[in-house]
mmCIF file of N, CA and C in Angstrom:
data_model
loop_
_atom_site.group_PDB
_atom_site.id
_atom_site.type_symbol
_atom_site.label_atom_id
_atom_site.label_comp_id
_atom_site.label_asym_id
_atom_site.label_seq_id
_atom_site.Cartn_x
_atom_site.Cartn_y
_atom_site.Cartn_z
ATOM 1 N N MET Z 1 123.605 111.689 126.508
ATOM 2 C CA MET Z 1 122.517 112.112 127.330
ATOM 3 C C MET Z 1 122.776 111.666 128.766
ATOM 4 N N ALA Z 2 122.707 112.590 129.703
ATOM 5 C CA ALA Z 2 122.957 112.278 131.108
ATOM 6 C C ALA Z 2 121.665 111.819 131.776
ATOM 7 N N ASP Z 3 121.826 111.099 132.860
ATOM 8 C CA ASP Z 3 120.635 110.656 133.577
ATOM 9 C C ASP Z 3 120.138 111.772 134.492
ATOM 10 N N ASN Z 4 118.905 111.629 134.968
ATOM 11 C CA ASN Z 4 118.289 112.683 135.782
ATOM 12 C C ASN Z 4 119.007 112.886 137.105
ATOM 13 N N ALA Z 5 119.553 111.848 137.678
ATOM 14 C CA ALA Z 5 120.265 111.987 138.943
ATOM 15 C C ALA Z 5 121.498 112.875 138.775
ATOM 16 N N ARG Z 6 122.189 112.702 137.670
ATOM 17 C CA ARG Z 6 123.375 113.533 137.419
ATOM 18 C C ARG Z 6 122.975 114.987 137.183
ATOM 19 N N ALA Z 7 121.884 115.207 136.453
ATOM 20 C CA ALA Z 7 121.416 116.576 136.213
ATOM 21 C C ALA Z 7 120.983 117.225 137.523
ATOM 22 N N LYS Z 8 120.317 116.480 138.394
ATOM 23 C CA LYS Z 8 119.890 117.013 139.696
ATOM 24 C C LYS Z 8 121.090 117.345 140.558
ATOM 25 N N LYS Z 9 122.083 116.478 140.530
ATOM 26 C CA LYS Z 9 123.299 116.714 141.311
ATOM 27 C C LYS Z 9 124.029 117.968 140.824
ATOM 28 N N LEU Z 10 124.115 118.118 139.513
ATOM 29 C CA LEU Z 10 124.753 119.304 138.949
ATOM 30 C C LEU Z 10 123.941 120.558 139.267
ATOM 31 N N ALA Z 11 122.621 120.458 139.230
ATOM 32 C CA ALA Z 11 121.769 121.609 139.551
ATOM 33 C C ALA Z 11 121.974 122.049 140.997
ATOM 34 N N ASP Z 12 122.067 121.095 141.909
ATOM 35 C CA ASP Z 12 122.325 121.426 143.311
ATOM 36 C C ASP Z 12 123.691 122.087 143.476
ATOM 37 N N LEU Z 13 124.687 121.573 142.773
ATOM 38 C CA LEU Z 13 126.024 122.158 142.844
ATOM 39 C C LEU Z 13 126.015 123.585 142.296
ATOM 40 N N ILE Z 14 125.339 123.798 141.189
ATOM 41 C CA ILE Z 14 125.270 125.145 140.600
ATOM 42 C C ILE Z 14 124.605 126.110 141.564
ATOM 43 N N ARG Z 15 123.511 125.673 142.200
ATOM 44 C CA ARG Z 15 122.812 126.542 143.151
ATOM 45 C C ARG Z 15 123.736 126.960 144.289
ATOM 46 N N GLU Z 16 124.483 126.005 144.823
ATOM 47 C CA GLU Z 16 125.377 126.300 145.936
ATOM 48 C C GLU Z 16 126.527 127.208 145.511
ATOM 49 N N VAL Z 17 127.121 126.922 144.363
ATOM 50 C CA VAL Z 17 128.266 127.703 143.898
ATOM 51 C C VAL Z 17 127.844 129.138 143.570
ATOM 52 N N VAL Z 18 126.730 129.285 142.887
ATOM 53 C CA VAL Z 18 126.268 130.634 142.517
ATOM 54 C C VAL Z 18 125.920 131.431 143.773
ATOM 55 N N ALA Z 19 125.230 130.813 144.724
ATOM 56 C CA ALA Z 19 124.876 131.517 145.961
ATOM 57 C C ALA Z 19 126.121 131.931 146.729
ATOM 58 N N GLU Z 20 127.085 131.037 146.836
ATOM 59 C CA GLU Z 20 128.324 131.353 147.561
ATOM 60 C C GLU Z 20 129.111 132.456 146.848
ATOM 61 N N LYS Z 21 129.174 132.374 145.527
ATOM 62 C CA LYS Z 21 129.919 133.379 144.759
ATOM 63 C C LYS Z 21 129.233 134.743 144.850
ATOM 64 N N LEU Z 22 127.904 134.763 144.827
ATOM 65 C CA LEU Z 22 127.199 136.040 144.974
ATOM 66 C C LEU Z 22 127.435 136.642 146.349
ATOM 67 N N LEU Z 23 127.532 135.793 147.347
ATOM 68 C CA LEU Z 23 127.719 136.278 148.714
ATOM 69 C C LEU Z 23 129.135 136.782 148.963
ATOM 70 N N ARG Z 24 130.131 136.071 148.416
ATOM 71 C CA ARG Z 24 131.508 136.409 148.763
ATOM 72 C C ARG Z 24 132.395 136.837 147.598
ATOM 73 N N GLY Z 25 132.076 136.463 146.375
ATOM 74 C CA GLY Z 25 133.025 136.692 145.299
ATOM 75 C C GLY Z 25 132.711 137.836 144.367
ATOM 76 N N VAL Z 26 131.461 138.208 144.232
ATOM 77 C CA VAL Z 26 131.083 139.256 143.292
ATOM 78 C C VAL Z 26 130.992 140.575 144.060
ATOM 79 N N LYS Z 27 131.689 141.575 143.564
ATOM 80 C CA LYS Z 27 131.762 142.857 144.261
ATOM 81 C C LYS Z 27 130.717 143.869 143.783
ATOM 82 N N ASP Z 28 129.756 143.421 142.996
ATOM 83 C CA ASP Z 28 128.725 144.309 142.457
ATOM 84 C C ASP Z 28 127.757 144.710 143.572
ATOM 85 N N PRO Z 29 127.605 146.019 143.839
ATOM 86 C CA PRO Z 29 126.706 146.442 144.925
ATOM 87 C C PRO Z 29 125.229 146.146 144.628
ATOM 88 N N ARG Z 30 124.875 145.924 143.370
ATOM 89 C CA ARG Z 30 123.487 145.611 143.031
ATOM 90 C C ARG Z 30 123.102 144.214 143.490
ATOM 91 N N LEU Z 31 124.108 143.381 143.766
ATOM 92 C CA LEU Z 31 123.854 141.992 144.119
ATOM 93 C C LEU Z 31 124.103 141.697 145.583
ATOM 94 N N GLY Z 32 124.022 142.654 146.435
ATOM 95 C CA GLY Z 32 124.305 142.456 147.850
ATOM 96 C C GLY Z 32 123.648 141.229 148.440
ATOM 97 N N THR Z 33 123.304 141.286 149.676
ATOM 98 C CA THR Z 33 122.750 140.126 150.373
ATOM 99 C C THR Z 33 121.248 139.984 150.159
ATOM 100 N N HIS Z 34 120.649 140.845 149.352
ATOM 101 C CA HIS Z 34 119.199 140.752 149.170
ATOM 102 C C HIS Z 34 118.796 139.879 147.975
ATOM 103 N N VAL Z 35 119.751 139.211 147.332
ATOM 104 C CA VAL Z 35 119.454 138.267 146.248
ATOM 105 C C VAL Z 35 119.541 136.856 146.819
ATOM 106 N N THR Z 36 118.485 136.061 146.597
ATOM 107 C CA THR Z 36 118.435 134.695 147.090
ATOM 108 C C THR Z 36 118.227 133.740 145.925
ATOM 109 N N ILE Z 37 119.064 132.737 145.825
ATOM 110 C CA ILE Z 37 118.903 131.707 144.794
ATOM 111 C C ILE Z 37 117.912 130.682 145.338
ATOM 112 N N THR Z 38 116.771 130.535 144.647
ATOM 113 C CA THR Z 38 115.723 129.646 145.141
ATOM 114 C C THR Z 38 115.760 128.263 144.515
ATOM 115 N N ASP Z 39 116.107 128.153 143.246
ATOM 116 C CA ASP Z 39 116.089 126.851 142.575
ATOM 117 C C ASP Z 39 116.997 126.900 141.363
ATOM 118 N N THR Z 40 117.440 125.734 140.932
ATOM 119 C CA THR Z 40 118.250 125.608 139.729
ATOM 120 C C THR Z 40 117.804 124.359 138.992
ATOM 121 N N ARG Z 41 117.693 124.472 137.679
ATOM 122 C CA ARG Z 41 117.321 123.322 136.853
ATOM 123 C C ARG Z 41 118.314 123.217 135.706
ATOM 124 N N VAL Z 42 118.693 121.987 135.399
ATOM 125 C CA VAL Z 42 119.651 121.717 134.334
ATOM 126 C C VAL Z 42 118.965 120.823 133.308
ATOM 127 N N THR Z 43 119.205 121.108 132.024
ATOM 128 C CA THR Z 43 118.632 120.272 130.973
ATOM 129 C C THR Z 43 119.267 118.886 131.013
ATOM 130 N N GLY Z 44 118.635 117.942 130.348
ATOM 131 C CA GLY Z 44 119.102 116.564 130.355
ATOM 132 C C GLY Z 44 120.474 116.374 129.747
ATOM 133 N N ASP Z 45 120.852 117.251 128.794
ATOM 134 C CA ASP Z 45 122.172 117.131 128.183
ATOM 135 C C ASP Z 45 123.246 117.915 128.936
ATOM 136 N N LEU Z 46 122.893 118.516 130.054
ATOM 137 C CA LEU Z 46 123.806 119.266 130.933
ATOM 138 C C LEU Z 46 124.426 120.476 130.249
ATOM 139 N N ARG Z 47 123.775 121.020 129.242
ATOM 140 C CA ARG Z 47 124.317 122.160 128.500
ATOM 141 C C ARG Z 47 123.771 123.502 128.971
ATOM 142 N N GLU Z 48 122.573 123.510 129.533
ATOM 143 C CA GLU Z 48 121.954 124.769 129.942
ATOM 144 C C GLU Z 48 121.418 124.647 131.361
ATOM 145 N N ALA Z 49 121.625 125.687 132.139
ATOM 146 C CA ALA Z 49 121.127 125.725 133.508
ATOM 147 C C ALA Z 49 120.285 126.977 133.693
ATOM 148 N N THR Z 50 119.153 126.807 134.324
ATOM 149 C CA THR Z 50 118.280 127.924 134.640
ATOM 150 C C THR Z 50 118.344 128.139 136.139
ATOM 151 N N VAL Z 51 118.685 129.353 136.539
ATOM 152 C CA VAL Z 51 118.822 129.695 137.949
ATOM 153 C C VAL Z 51 117.688 130.643 138.309
ATOM 154 N N PHE Z 52 116.857 130.232 139.274
ATOM 155 C CA PHE Z 52 115.755 131.068 139.738
ATOM 156 C C PHE Z 52 116.199 131.822 140.984
ATOM 157 N N TYR Z 53 115.834 133.089 141.046
ATOM 158 C CA TYR Z 53 116.249 133.915 142.180
ATOM 159 C C TYR Z 53 115.112 134.842 142.602
ATOM 160 N N THR Z 54 115.181 135.295 143.840
ATOM 161 C CA THR Z 54 114.270 136.319 144.337
ATOM 162 C C THR Z 54 115.108 137.472 144.870
ATOM 163 N N VAL Z 55 114.496 138.637 144.874
ATOM 164 C CA VAL Z 55 115.169 139.834 145.365
ATOM 165 C C VAL Z 55 114.292 140.470 146.417
ATOM 166 N N TYR Z 56 114.865 140.722 147.558
ATOM 167 C CA TYR Z 56 114.150 141.409 148.622
ATOM 168 C C TYR Z 56 114.253 142.906 148.357
ATOM 169 N N GLY Z 57 113.134 143.517 148.023
ATOM 170 C CA GLY Z 57 113.131 144.949 147.749
ATOM 171 C C GLY Z 57 112.038 145.316 146.769
ATOM 172 N N ASP Z 58 112.108 146.553 146.289
ATOM 173 C CA ASP Z 58 111.077 147.051 145.377
ATOM 174 C C ASP Z 58 111.445 146.733 143.925
ATOM 175 N N ASP Z 59 110.645 147.223 142.999
ATOM 176 C CA ASP Z 59 110.855 146.916 141.578
ATOM 177 C C ASP Z 59 112.186 147.459 141.065
ATOM 178 N N GLU Z 60 112.599 148.601 141.567
ATOM 179 C CA GLU Z 60 113.871 149.195 141.140
ATOM 180 C C GLU Z 60 115.049 148.297 141.543
ATOM 181 N N GLU Z 61 115.003 147.767 142.762
ATOM 182 C CA GLU Z 61 116.075 146.877 143.217
ATOM 183 C C GLU Z 61 116.053 145.554 142.454
ATOM 184 N N ARG Z 62 114.852 145.077 142.075
ATOM 185 C CA ARG Z 62 114.761 143.846 141.279
ATOM 186 C C ARG Z 62 115.388 144.044 139.902
ATOM 187 N N ALA Z 63 115.121 145.191 139.282
ATOM 188 C CA ALA Z 63 115.706 145.477 137.964
ATOM 189 C C ALA Z 63 117.224 145.617 138.069
ATOM 190 N N ALA Z 64 117.685 146.255 139.123
ATOM 191 C CA ALA Z 64 119.136 146.411 139.318
ATOM 192 C C ALA Z 64 119.795 145.049 139.550
ATOM 193 N N ALA Z 65 119.135 144.181 140.308
ATOM 194 C CA ALA Z 65 119.697 142.853 140.558
ATOM 195 C C ALA Z 65 119.736 142.029 139.278
ATOM 196 N N ALA Z 66 118.703 142.155 138.443
ATOM 197 C CA ALA Z 66 118.694 141.425 137.172
ATOM 198 C C ALA Z 66 119.849 141.883 136.285
ATOM 199 N N ALA Z 67 120.088 143.191 136.241
ATOM 200 C CA ALA Z 67 121.209 143.712 135.457
ATOM 201 C C ALA Z 67 122.541 143.265 136.047
ATOM 202 N N GLY Z 68 122.642 143.232 137.366
ATOM 203 C CA GLY Z 68 123.863 142.772 138.018
ATOM 204 C C GLY Z 68 124.151 141.307 137.755
ATOM 205 N N LEU Z 69 123.108 140.486 137.749
ATOM 206 C CA LEU Z 69 123.303 139.066 137.465
ATOM 207 C C LEU Z 69 123.733 138.846 136.018
ATOM 208 N N GLU Z 70 123.164 139.604 135.108
ATOM 209 C CA GLU Z 70 123.574 139.484 133.697
ATOM 210 C C GLU Z 70 125.033 139.882 133.519
ATOM 211 N N SER Z 71 125.470 140.925 134.222
ATOM 212 C CA SER Z 71 126.861 141.351 134.078
ATOM 213 C C SER Z 71 127.828 140.387 134.765
ATOM 214 N N ALA Z 72 127.374 139.682 135.798
ATOM 215 C CA ALA Z 72 128.243 138.750 136.515
ATOM 216 C C ALA Z 72 128.127 137.324 135.990
ATOM 217 N N LYS Z 73 127.395 137.136 134.909
ATOM 218 C CA LYS Z 73 127.149 135.787 134.384
ATOM 219 C C LYS Z 73 128.445 135.054 134.045
ATOM 220 N N GLY Z 74 129.409 135.736 133.464
ATOM 221 C CA GLY Z 74 130.680 135.101 133.095
ATOM 222 C C GLY Z 74 131.470 134.636 134.308
ATOM 223 N N ILE Z 75 131.535 135.472 135.331
ATOM 224 C CA ILE Z 75 132.254 135.123 136.553
ATOM 225 C C ILE Z 75 131.589 133.917 137.223
ATOM 226 N N LEU Z 76 130.264 133.956 137.267
ATOM 227 C CA LEU Z 76 129.531 132.864 137.899
ATOM 228 C C LEU Z 76 129.690 131.554 137.123
ATOM 229 N N ARG Z 77 129.683 131.641 135.803
ATOM 230 C CA ARG Z 77 129.848 130.440 134.987
ATOM 231 C C ARG Z 77 131.255 129.860 135.167
ATOM 232 N N SER Z 78 132.257 130.727 135.262
ATOM 233 C CA SER Z 78 133.624 130.252 135.508
ATOM 234 C C SER Z 78 133.725 129.544 136.859
ATOM 235 N N ALA Z 79 133.065 130.090 137.865
ATOM 236 C CA ALA Z 79 133.078 129.458 139.187
ATOM 237 C C ALA Z 79 132.381 128.100 139.147
ATOM 238 N N VAL Z 80 131.288 128.021 138.408
ATOM 239 C CA VAL Z 80 130.577 126.744 138.269
ATOM 240 C C VAL Z 80 131.453 125.735 137.537
ATOM 241 N N GLY Z 81 132.138 126.179 136.493
ATOM 242 C CA GLY Z 81 132.996 125.290 135.722
ATOM 243 C C GLY Z 81 134.140 124.726 136.545
ATOM 244 N N SER Z 82 134.752 125.567 137.369
ATOM 245 C CA SER Z 82 135.863 125.075 138.183
ATOM 246 C C SER Z 82 135.373 124.148 139.298
ATOM 247 N N ALA Z 83 134.174 124.384 139.801
ATOM 248 C CA ALA Z 83 133.648 123.528 140.871
ATOM 249 C C ALA Z 83 133.093 122.217 140.333
ATOM 250 N N ALA Z 84 132.505 122.246 139.139
ATOM 251 C CA ALA Z 84 131.844 121.049 138.603
ATOM 252 C C ALA Z 84 132.841 120.056 138.026
ATOM 253 N N GLY Z 85 133.841 120.544 137.348
ATOM 254 C CA GLY Z 85 134.821 119.650 136.749
ATOM 255 C C GLY Z 85 134.251 118.831 135.604
ATOM 256 N N THR Z 86 133.274 119.362 134.918
ATOM 257 C CA THR Z 86 132.688 118.655 133.786
ATOM 258 C C THR Z 86 133.368 119.074 132.490
ATOM 259 N N LYS Z 87 133.126 118.307 131.446
ATOM 260 C CA LYS Z 87 133.731 118.598 130.146
ATOM 261 C C LYS Z 87 133.203 119.919 129.591
ATOM 262 N N PHE Z 88 131.923 120.161 129.783
ATOM 263 C CA PHE Z 88 131.299 121.375 129.279
ATOM 264 C C PHE Z 88 130.583 122.070 130.430
ATOM 265 N N THR Z 89 130.872 123.356 130.617
ATOM 266 C CA THR Z 89 130.194 124.124 131.651
ATOM 267 C C THR Z 89 128.866 124.635 131.104
ATOM 268 N N PRO Z 90 127.775 124.378 131.794
ATOM 269 C CA PRO Z 90 126.476 124.811 131.266
ATOM 270 C C PRO Z 90 126.343 126.332 131.238
ATOM 271 N N THR Z 91 125.606 126.818 130.255
ATOM 272 C CA THR Z 91 125.314 128.243 130.200
ATOM 273 C C THR Z 91 124.281 128.556 131.271
ATOM 274 N N LEU Z 92 124.389 129.726 131.851
ATOM 275 C CA LEU Z 92 123.496 130.114 132.945
ATOM 276 C C LEU Z 92 122.462 131.114 132.440
ATOM 277 N N THR Z 93 121.222 130.862 132.783
ATOM 278 C CA THR Z 93 120.130 131.782 132.504
ATOM 279 C C THR Z 93 119.475 132.116 133.830
ATOM 280 N N PHE Z 94 119.345 133.414 134.129
ATOM 281 C CA PHE Z 94 118.755 133.838 135.394
ATOM 282 C C PHE Z 94 117.317 134.288 135.164
ATOM 283 N N ILE Z 95 116.409 133.730 135.971
ATOM 284 C CA ILE Z 95 114.990 134.065 135.874
ATOM 285 C C ILE Z 95 114.499 134.438 137.272
ATOM 286 N N ALA Z 96 113.828 135.588 137.341
ATOM 287 C CA ALA Z 96 113.255 136.009 138.617
ATOM 288 C C ALA Z 96 112.129 135.054 138.988
ATOM 289 N N ASP Z 97 112.191 134.528 140.197
ATOM 290 C CA ASP Z 97 111.199 133.562 140.668
ATOM 291 C C ASP Z 97 109.924 134.303 141.051
ATOM 292 N N ALA Z 98 108.795 133.773 140.619
ATOM 293 C CA ALA Z 98 107.504 134.399 140.887
ATOM 294 C C ALA Z 98 106.896 133.917 142.197
ATOM 295 N N LEU Z 99 107.640 133.197 142.987
ATOM 296 C CA LEU Z 99 107.117 132.638 144.225
ATOM 297 C C LEU Z 99 106.576 133.693 145.196
ATOM 298 N N PRO Z 100 107.268 134.788 145.472
ATOM 299 C CA PRO Z 100 106.713 135.768 146.406
ATOM 300 C C PRO Z 100 105.405 136.398 145.904
ATOM 301 N N GLU Z 101 105.319 136.666 144.606
ATOM 302 C CA GLU Z 101 104.092 137.245 144.062
ATOM 303 C C GLU Z 101 102.944 136.245 144.138
ATOM 304 N N ASN Z 102 103.234 134.980 143.852
ATOM 305 C CA ASN Z 102 102.200 133.952 143.945
ATOM 306 C C ASN Z 102 101.732 133.768 145.385
ATOM 307 N N ALA Z 103 102.657 133.812 146.318
ATOM 308 C CA ALA Z 103 102.297 133.678 147.724
ATOM 309 C C ALA Z 103 101.434 134.856 148.170
ATOM 310 N N LYS Z 104 101.749 136.043 147.697
ATOM 311 C CA LYS Z 104 100.946 137.226 148.037
ATOM 312 C C LYS Z 104 99.543 137.095 147.467
ATOM 313 N N THR Z 105 99.418 136.622 146.231
ATOM 314 C CA THR Z 105 98.109 136.440 145.611
ATOM 315 C C THR Z 105 97.287 135.417 146.383
ATOM 316 N N ILE Z 106 97.900 134.315 146.763
ATOM 317 C CA ILE Z 106 97.195 133.287 147.527
ATOM 318 C C ILE Z 106 96.764 133.828 148.885
ATOM 319 N N GLU Z 107 97.627 134.588 149.525
ATOM 320 C CA GLU Z 107 97.285 135.177 150.827
ATOM 321 C C GLU Z 107 96.114 136.151 150.699
ATOM 322 N N ASP Z 108 96.087 136.948 149.638
ATOM 323 C CA ASP Z 108 94.964 137.860 149.405
ATOM 324 C C ASP Z 108 93.664 137.093 149.188
ATOM 325 N N LEU Z 109 93.730 135.998 148.419
ATOM 326 C CA LEU Z 109 92.535 135.181 148.185
ATOM 327 C C LEU Z 109 92.042 134.527 149.476
ATOM 328 N N LEU Z 110 92.960 134.081 150.314
ATOM 329 C CA LEU Z 110 92.558 133.506 151.596
ATOM 330 C C LEU Z 110 91.925 134.549 152.506
ATOM 331 N N ASP Z 111 92.426 135.780 152.482
ATOM 332 C CA ASP Z 111 91.819 136.857 153.264
ATOM 333 C C ASP Z 111 90.393 137.146 152.797
ATOM 334 N N LYS Z 112 90.181 137.147 151.480
ATOM 335 C CA LYS Z 112 88.832 137.352 150.945
ATOM 336 C C LYS Z 112 87.902 136.225 151.373
ATOM 337 N N ALA Z 113 88.402 134.988 151.336
ATOM 338 C CA ALA Z 113 87.579 133.847 151.745
ATOM 339 C C ALA Z 113 87.230 133.922 153.227
ATOM 340 N N ARG Z 114 88.167 134.346 154.062
ATOM 341 C CA ARG Z 114 87.889 134.504 155.492
ATOM 342 C C ARG Z 114 86.832 135.583 155.726
ATOM 343 N N ALA Z 115 86.943 136.689 154.999
ATOM 344 C CA ALA Z 115 85.954 137.762 155.143
ATOM 345 C C ALA Z 115 84.578 137.285 154.689
ATOM 346 N N SER Z 116 84.522 136.540 153.593
ATOM 347 C CA SER Z 116 83.250 136.006 153.101
ATOM 348 C C SER Z 116 82.650 135.022 154.100
ATOM 349 N N ASP Z 117 83.468 134.166 154.682
ATOM 350 C CA ASP Z 117 82.989 133.219 155.685
ATOM 351 C C ASP Z 117 82.455 133.946 156.914
ATOM 352 N N ALA Z 118 83.132 134.998 157.321
ATOM 353 C CA ALA Z 118 82.670 135.768 158.477
ATOM 354 C C ALA Z 118 81.333 136.443 158.179
ATOM 355 N N ALA Z 119 81.154 136.939 156.953
ATOM 356 C CA ALA Z 119 79.883 137.572 156.579
ATOM 357 C C ALA Z 119 78.759 136.546 156.571
ATOM 358 N N VAL Z 120 79.006 135.365 156.037
ATOM 359 C CA VAL Z 120 77.985 134.309 156.027
ATOM 360 C C VAL Z 120 77.659 133.873 157.449
ATOM 361 N N ARG Z 121 78.660 133.740 158.286
ATOM 362 C CA ARG Z 121 78.451 133.359 159.674
ATOM 363 C C ARG Z 121 77.613 134.401 160.401
ATOM 364 N N GLU Z 122 77.862 135.669 160.134
ATOM 365 C CA GLU Z 122 77.120 136.749 160.784
ATOM 366 C C GLU Z 122 75.658 136.758 160.340
ATOM 367 N N VAL Z 123 75.408 136.552 159.049
ATOM 368 C CA VAL Z 123 74.041 136.538 158.528
ATOM 369 C C VAL Z 123 73.267 135.341 159.066
ATOM 370 N N SER Z 124 73.927 134.200 159.178
ATOM 371 C CA SER Z 124 73.234 132.982 159.574
ATOM 372 C C SER Z 124 73.168 132.784 161.084
ATOM 373 N N SER Z 125 73.647 133.714 161.864
ATOM 374 C CA SER Z 125 73.696 133.503 163.312
ATOM 375 C C SER Z 125 72.303 133.422 163.937
ATOM 376 N N GLY Z 126 71.321 134.162 163.475
ATOM 377 C CA GLY Z 126 69.986 134.118 164.057
ATOM 378 C C GLY Z 126 68.981 133.394 163.188
ATOM 379 N N ALA Z 127 69.424 132.687 162.181
ATOM 380 C CA ALA Z 127 68.511 132.051 161.232
ATOM 381 C C ALA Z 127 67.939 130.760 161.801
ATOM 382 N N GLN Z 128 66.745 130.400 161.300
ATOM 383 C CA GLN Z 128 66.075 129.160 161.674
ATOM 384 C C GLN Z 128 66.112 128.210 160.486
ATOM 385 N N PHE Z 129 65.982 126.910 160.756
ATOM 386 C CA PHE Z 129 65.927 125.941 159.696
ATOM 387 C C PHE Z 129 64.618 126.095 158.930
ATOM 388 N N ALA Z 130 64.608 125.767 157.652
ATOM 389 C CA ALA Z 130 63.431 125.929 156.812
ATOM 390 C C ALA Z 130 62.353 124.900 157.120
ATOM 391 N N GLY Z 131 62.724 123.710 157.504
ATOM 392 C CA GLY Z 131 61.750 122.650 157.754
ATOM 393 C C GLY Z 131 61.570 122.404 159.235
ATOM 394 N N ASP Z 132 61.018 121.229 159.543
ATOM 395 C CA ASP Z 132 60.839 120.834 160.936
ATOM 396 C C ASP Z 132 62.188 120.567 161.576
ATOM 397 N N ALA Z 133 62.168 120.437 162.859
ATOM 398 C CA ALA Z 133 63.398 120.151 163.581
ATOM 399 C C ALA Z 133 63.937 118.782 163.207
ATOM 400 N N ASP Z 134 63.024 117.817 162.949
ATOM 401 C CA ASP Z 134 63.418 116.470 162.545
ATOM 402 C C ASP Z 134 62.746 116.173 161.207
ATOM 403 N N PRO Z 135 63.408 116.372 160.085
ATOM 404 C CA PRO Z 135 62.757 116.244 158.785
ATOM 405 C C PRO Z 135 62.583 114.810 158.308
ATOM 406 N N TYR Z 136 63.047 113.816 159.038
ATOM 407 C CA TYR Z 136 63.000 112.432 158.579
ATOM 408 C C TYR Z 136 61.689 111.759 158.996
ATOM 409 N N LYS Z 137 61.154 110.937 158.110
ATOM 410 C CA LYS Z 137 59.945 110.176 158.416
ATOM 411 C C LYS Z 137 60.291 109.004 159.314
ATOM 412 N N LYS Z 138 59.374 108.700 160.199
ATOM 413 C CA LYS Z 138 59.561 107.578 161.105
ATOM 414 C C LYS Z 138 58.559 106.485 160.724
ATOM 415 N N PRO Z 139 58.827 105.250 161.075
ATOM 416 C CA PRO Z 139 57.936 104.155 160.674
ATOM 417 C C PRO Z 139 56.496 104.365 161.128
ATOM 418 N N GLY Z 140 56.231 104.960 162.223
ATOM 419 C CA GLY Z 140 54.863 105.164 162.707
ATOM 420 C C GLY Z 140 54.140 106.253 161.962
ATOM 421 N N ASP Z 141 54.859 107.169 161.296
ATOM 422 C CA ASP Z 141 54.231 108.294 160.604
ATOM 423 C C ASP Z 141 53.480 107.852 159.355
ATOM 424 N N GLU Z 142 53.917 106.820 158.670
ATOM 425 C CA GLU Z 142 53.251 106.377 157.449
ATOM 426 C C GLU Z 142 51.861 105.815 157.748
ATOM 427 N N ASP Z 143 51.707 105.125 158.872
ATOM 428 C CA ASP Z 143 50.405 104.579 159.264
ATOM 429 C C ASP Z 143 49.418 105.695 159.571
ATOM 430 N N ASP Z 144 49.885 106.770 160.192
ATOM 431 C CA ASP Z 144 49.014 107.888 160.555
ATOM 432 C C ASP Z 144 48.558 108.643 159.300
ATOM 433 N N ALA Z 145 49.404 108.768 158.304
ATOM 434 C CA ALA Z 145 49.085 109.532 157.098
ATOM 435 C C ALA Z 145 48.078 108.789 156.229
ATOM 436 N N SER Z 146 48.060 107.449 156.189
ATOM 437 C CA SER Z 146 47.149 106.699 155.333
ATOM 438 C C SER Z 146 45.789 106.526 155.960
ATOM 439 N N ALA Z 147 45.600 106.744 157.233
ATOM 440 C CA ALA Z 147 44.326 106.536 157.901
ATOM 441 C C ALA Z 147 43.354 107.667 157.754
#
């Protein structure tokens, strides 16, 4: 069992090697410059690596990039193996990162909140307070009320 520092170091190396190989070594047109490696995680036993990626483009380009990554998996694993120099080269699993979709959802929710705040601000602009201007009792007021 490897320690977490070694797994993190290997994950960083895999991210760099895969990104560099996609940029310069793989000739697949589906994997052009619009694929970005966002994160890599390696299991504690250093046997499996999960590579997260994003694709700049529409759903068709995302599907094409996923197919391109699956077909280039062997080449990428060989590059990782030669760069890592470990006894066992981890298997690579590619997962599309949901970060852009999550960011879009959060941005939409923030826009709704801003619109709601603006509506409340507009409604309350001419409103008056429900009570007196100074709703707190003062020490002299209790004497006046009991008399």
